[in-house]
mmCIF file of C-alpha atoms in Angstrom:
data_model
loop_
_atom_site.group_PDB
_atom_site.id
_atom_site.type_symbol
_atom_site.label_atom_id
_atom_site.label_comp_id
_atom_site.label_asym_id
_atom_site.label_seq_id
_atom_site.Cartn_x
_atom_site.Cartn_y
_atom_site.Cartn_z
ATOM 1 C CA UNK A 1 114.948 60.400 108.226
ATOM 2 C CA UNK A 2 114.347 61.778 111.693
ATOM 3 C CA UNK A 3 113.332 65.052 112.192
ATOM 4 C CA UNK A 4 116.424 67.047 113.375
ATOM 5 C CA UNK A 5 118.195 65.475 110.814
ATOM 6 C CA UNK A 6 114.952 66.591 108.079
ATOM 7 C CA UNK A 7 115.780 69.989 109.218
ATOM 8 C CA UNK A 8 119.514 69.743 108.958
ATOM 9 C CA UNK A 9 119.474 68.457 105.611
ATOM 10 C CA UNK A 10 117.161 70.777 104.010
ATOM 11 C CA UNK A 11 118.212 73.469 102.063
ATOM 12 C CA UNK A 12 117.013 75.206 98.656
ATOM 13 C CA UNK A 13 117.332 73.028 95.288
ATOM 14 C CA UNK A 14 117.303 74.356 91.923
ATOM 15 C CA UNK A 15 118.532 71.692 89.949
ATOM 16 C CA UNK A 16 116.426 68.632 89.691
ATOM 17 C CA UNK A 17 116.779 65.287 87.796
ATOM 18 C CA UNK A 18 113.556 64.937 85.771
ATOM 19 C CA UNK A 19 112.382 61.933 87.411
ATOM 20 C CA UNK A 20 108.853 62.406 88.345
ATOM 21 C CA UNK A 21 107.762 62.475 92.043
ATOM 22 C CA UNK A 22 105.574 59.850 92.880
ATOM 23 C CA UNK A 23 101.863 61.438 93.600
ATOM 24 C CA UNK A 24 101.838 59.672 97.207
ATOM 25 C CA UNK A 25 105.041 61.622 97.923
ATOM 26 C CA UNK A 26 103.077 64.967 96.803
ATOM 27 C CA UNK A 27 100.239 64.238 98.658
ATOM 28 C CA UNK A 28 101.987 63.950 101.501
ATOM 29 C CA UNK A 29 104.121 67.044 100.917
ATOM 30 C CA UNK A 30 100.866 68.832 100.418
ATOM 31 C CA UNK A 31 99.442 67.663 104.190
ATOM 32 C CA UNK A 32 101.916 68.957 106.076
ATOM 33 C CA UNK A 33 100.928 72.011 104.495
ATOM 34 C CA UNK A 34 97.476 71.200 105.191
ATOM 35 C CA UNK A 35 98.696 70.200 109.258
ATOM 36 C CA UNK A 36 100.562 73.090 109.852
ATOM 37 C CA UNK A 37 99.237 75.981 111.868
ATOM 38 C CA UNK A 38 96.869 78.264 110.945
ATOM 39 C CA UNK A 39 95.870 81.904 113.498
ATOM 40 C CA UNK A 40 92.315 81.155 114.821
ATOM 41 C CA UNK A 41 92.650 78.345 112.568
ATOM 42 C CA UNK A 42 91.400 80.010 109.721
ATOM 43 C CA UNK A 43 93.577 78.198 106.918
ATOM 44 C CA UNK A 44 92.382 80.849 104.422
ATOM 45 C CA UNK A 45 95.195 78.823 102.077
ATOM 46 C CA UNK A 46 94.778 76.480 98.773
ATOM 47 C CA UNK A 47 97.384 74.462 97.630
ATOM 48 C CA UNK A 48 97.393 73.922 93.767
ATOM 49 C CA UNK A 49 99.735 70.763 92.911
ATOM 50 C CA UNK A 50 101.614 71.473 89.400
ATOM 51 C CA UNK A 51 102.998 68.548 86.752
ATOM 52 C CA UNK A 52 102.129 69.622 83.540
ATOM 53 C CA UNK A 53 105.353 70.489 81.952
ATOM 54 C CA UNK A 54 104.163 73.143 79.684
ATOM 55 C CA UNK A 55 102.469 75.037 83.072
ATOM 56 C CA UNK A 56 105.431 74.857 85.131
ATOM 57 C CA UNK A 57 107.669 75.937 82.195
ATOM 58 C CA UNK A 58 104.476 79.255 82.310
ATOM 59 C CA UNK A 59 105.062 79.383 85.842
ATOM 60 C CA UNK A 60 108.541 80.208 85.847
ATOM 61 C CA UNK A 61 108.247 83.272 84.253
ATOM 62 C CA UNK A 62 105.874 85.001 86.644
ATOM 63 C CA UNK A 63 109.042 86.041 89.103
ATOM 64 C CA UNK A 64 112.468 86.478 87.931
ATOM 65 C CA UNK A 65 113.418 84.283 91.345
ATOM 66 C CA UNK A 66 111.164 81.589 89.708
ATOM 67 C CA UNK A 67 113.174 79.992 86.733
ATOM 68 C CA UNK A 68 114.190 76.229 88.353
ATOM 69 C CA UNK A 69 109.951 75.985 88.351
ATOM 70 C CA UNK A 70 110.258 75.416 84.381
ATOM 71 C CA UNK A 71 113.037 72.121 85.271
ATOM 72 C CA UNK A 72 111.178 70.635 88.390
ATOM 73 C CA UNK A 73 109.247 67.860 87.765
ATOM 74 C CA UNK A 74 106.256 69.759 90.229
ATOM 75 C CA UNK A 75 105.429 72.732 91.639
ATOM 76 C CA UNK A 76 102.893 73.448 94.758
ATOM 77 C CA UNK A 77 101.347 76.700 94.619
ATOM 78 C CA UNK A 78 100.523 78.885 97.935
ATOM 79 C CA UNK A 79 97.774 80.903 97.518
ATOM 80 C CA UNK A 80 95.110 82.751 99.919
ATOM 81 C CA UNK A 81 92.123 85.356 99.270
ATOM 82 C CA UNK A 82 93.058 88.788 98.107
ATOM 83 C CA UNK A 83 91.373 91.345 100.967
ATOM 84 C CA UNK A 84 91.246 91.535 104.338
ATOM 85 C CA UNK A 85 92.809 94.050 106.367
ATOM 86 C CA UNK A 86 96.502 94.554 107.238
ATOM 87 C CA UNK A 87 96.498 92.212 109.965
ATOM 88 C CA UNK A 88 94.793 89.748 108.041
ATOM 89 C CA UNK A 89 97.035 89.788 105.120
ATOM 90 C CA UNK A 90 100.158 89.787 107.873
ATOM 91 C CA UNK A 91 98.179 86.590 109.560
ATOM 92 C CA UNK A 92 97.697 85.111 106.172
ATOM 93 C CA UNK A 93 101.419 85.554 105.542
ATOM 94 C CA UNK A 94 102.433 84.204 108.337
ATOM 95 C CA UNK A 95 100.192 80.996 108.100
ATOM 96 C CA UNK A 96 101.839 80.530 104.508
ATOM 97 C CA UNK A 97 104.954 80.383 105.595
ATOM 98 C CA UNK A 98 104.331 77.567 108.529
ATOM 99 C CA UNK A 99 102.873 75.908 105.572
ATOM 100 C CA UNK A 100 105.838 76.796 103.475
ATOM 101 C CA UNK A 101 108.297 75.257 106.008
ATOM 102 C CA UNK A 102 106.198 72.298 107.064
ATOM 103 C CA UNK A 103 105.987 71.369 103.427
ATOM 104 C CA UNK A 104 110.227 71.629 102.900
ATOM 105 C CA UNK A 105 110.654 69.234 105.864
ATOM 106 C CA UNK A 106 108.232 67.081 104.638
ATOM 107 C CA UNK A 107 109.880 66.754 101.521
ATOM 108 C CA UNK A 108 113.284 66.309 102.778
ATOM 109 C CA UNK A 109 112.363 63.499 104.889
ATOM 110 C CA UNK A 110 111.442 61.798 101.740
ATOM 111 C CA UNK A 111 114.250 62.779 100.345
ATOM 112 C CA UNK A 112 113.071 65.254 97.729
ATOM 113 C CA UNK A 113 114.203 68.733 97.199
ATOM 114 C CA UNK A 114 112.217 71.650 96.807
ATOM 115 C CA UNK A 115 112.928 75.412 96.114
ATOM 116 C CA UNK A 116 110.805 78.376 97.088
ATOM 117 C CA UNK A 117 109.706 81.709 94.863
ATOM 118 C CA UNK A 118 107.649 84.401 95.122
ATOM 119 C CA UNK A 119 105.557 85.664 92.716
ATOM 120 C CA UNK A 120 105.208 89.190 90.977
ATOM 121 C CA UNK A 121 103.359 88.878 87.909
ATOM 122 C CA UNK A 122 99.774 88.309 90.346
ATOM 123 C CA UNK A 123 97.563 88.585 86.763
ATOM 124 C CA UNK A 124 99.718 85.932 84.679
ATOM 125 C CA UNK A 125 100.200 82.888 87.963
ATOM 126 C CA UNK A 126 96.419 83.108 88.458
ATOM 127 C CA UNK A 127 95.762 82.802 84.735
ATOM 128 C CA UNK A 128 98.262 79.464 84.410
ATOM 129 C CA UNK A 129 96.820 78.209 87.290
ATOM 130 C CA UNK A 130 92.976 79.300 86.907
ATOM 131 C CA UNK A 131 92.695 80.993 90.282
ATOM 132 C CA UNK A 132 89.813 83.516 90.554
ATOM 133 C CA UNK A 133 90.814 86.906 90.920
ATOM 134 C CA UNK A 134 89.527 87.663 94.384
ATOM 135 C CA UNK A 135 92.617 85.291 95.182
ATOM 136 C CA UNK A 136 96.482 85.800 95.579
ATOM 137 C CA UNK A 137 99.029 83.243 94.114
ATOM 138 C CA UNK A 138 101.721 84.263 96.991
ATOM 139 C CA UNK A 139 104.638 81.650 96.584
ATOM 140 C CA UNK A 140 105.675 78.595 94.669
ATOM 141 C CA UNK A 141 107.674 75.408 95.388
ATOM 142 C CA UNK A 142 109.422 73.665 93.148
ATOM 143 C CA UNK A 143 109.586 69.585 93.988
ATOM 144 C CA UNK A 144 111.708 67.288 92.501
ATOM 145 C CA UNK A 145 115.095 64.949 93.034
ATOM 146 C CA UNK A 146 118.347 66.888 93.446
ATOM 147 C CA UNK A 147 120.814 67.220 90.448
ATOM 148 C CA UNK A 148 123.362 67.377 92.266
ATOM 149 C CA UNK A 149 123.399 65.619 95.589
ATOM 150 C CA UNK A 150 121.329 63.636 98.035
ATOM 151 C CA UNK A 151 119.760 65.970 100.732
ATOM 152 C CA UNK A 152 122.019 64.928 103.832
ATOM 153 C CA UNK A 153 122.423 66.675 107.418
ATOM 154 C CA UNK A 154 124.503 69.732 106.771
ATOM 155 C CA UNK A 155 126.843 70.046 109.451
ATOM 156 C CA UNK A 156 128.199 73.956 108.421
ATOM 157 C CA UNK A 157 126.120 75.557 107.216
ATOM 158 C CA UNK A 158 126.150 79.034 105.532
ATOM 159 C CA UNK A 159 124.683 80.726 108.555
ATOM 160 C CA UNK A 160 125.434 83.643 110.697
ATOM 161 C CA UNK A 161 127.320 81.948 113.757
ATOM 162 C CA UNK A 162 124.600 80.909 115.877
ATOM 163 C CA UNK A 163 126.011 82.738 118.739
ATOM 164 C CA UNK A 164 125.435 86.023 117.353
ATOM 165 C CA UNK A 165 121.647 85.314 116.548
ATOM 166 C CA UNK A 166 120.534 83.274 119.781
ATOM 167 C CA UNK A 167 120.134 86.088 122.755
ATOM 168 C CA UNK A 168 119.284 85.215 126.265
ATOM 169 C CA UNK A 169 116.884 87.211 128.020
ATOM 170 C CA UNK A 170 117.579 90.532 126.590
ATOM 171 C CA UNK A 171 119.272 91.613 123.010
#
């Protein structure tokens, strides 16, 4: 798939068919992450790369946003130190979510879905996943096939009108 139409196609799945995704395909979801950019090039980040079944069914339960995670045949977990000062943590943020997006691409182009959550119970994600506590388990992708439909260019989207978002110059 090309790019533009990566980016046109992808959009949030939470219905997956249960066939697994193949580890090359996760690896390679998992390096964009890696490739994306990072302020001052810190990459403070992890990436923890979920398949066990019985995990991802735990891992849905940490966010109320986070229940496809329990049907996806994987999961990628985003997580960074805990500390730092505002700006840091703002930086960090940030970094994730270049990550975030640079991971969803990379999966579309191969044709795989994925669907992003938070996560609120901090204590219980870093438990499943057996990250140390001076660390923050920020987000979660689910991976997987879509249920419903092959991810295809999506030529209207559910979007503000671009029009009203895209200033020139000034507001």
């Amino acid at each position: 798939m090309e790019t533009w139409d990566a980016i046109r196609a992808r959009r949030n799945v939470r219905q997956y068919r249960p066939d697994p995704v193949p580890d090359d395909a996760l690896m390679r979801i998992v390096e964009a992450a890696w490739r994306a950019p990072s302020a001052r090039n810190n990459q403070h980040w992890d990436f923890v790369v979920v398949i066990d079944r019985a995990q991802l069914e735990q891992l849905s339960t940490v966010w109320v946003g986070a229940k496809h995670i329990a049907h996806a045949p994987a999961a990628i977990a985003l997580v960074v130190p805990e500390g730092g000062d505002e700006r840091e943590t703002l930086i960090d943020q940030f970094d994730l979510g270049q990550a975030m997006m640079a991971m969803t691409i990379a999966a579309t182009d191969l044709g795989i879905g994925t669907g992003h959550s938070a996560v609120g119970d901090q204590d219980r994600a870093r438990d499943i996943l057996g990250v140390p506590a001076d660390h923050r388990v920020c987000y979660l992708l689910g991976v997987g096939y879509p249920a419903d439909r092959e991810l295809q260019p999506i030529h209207k989207p559910n979007r503000r009108p671009f029009a009203e978002v895209m200033h020139r110059g000034r507001w």
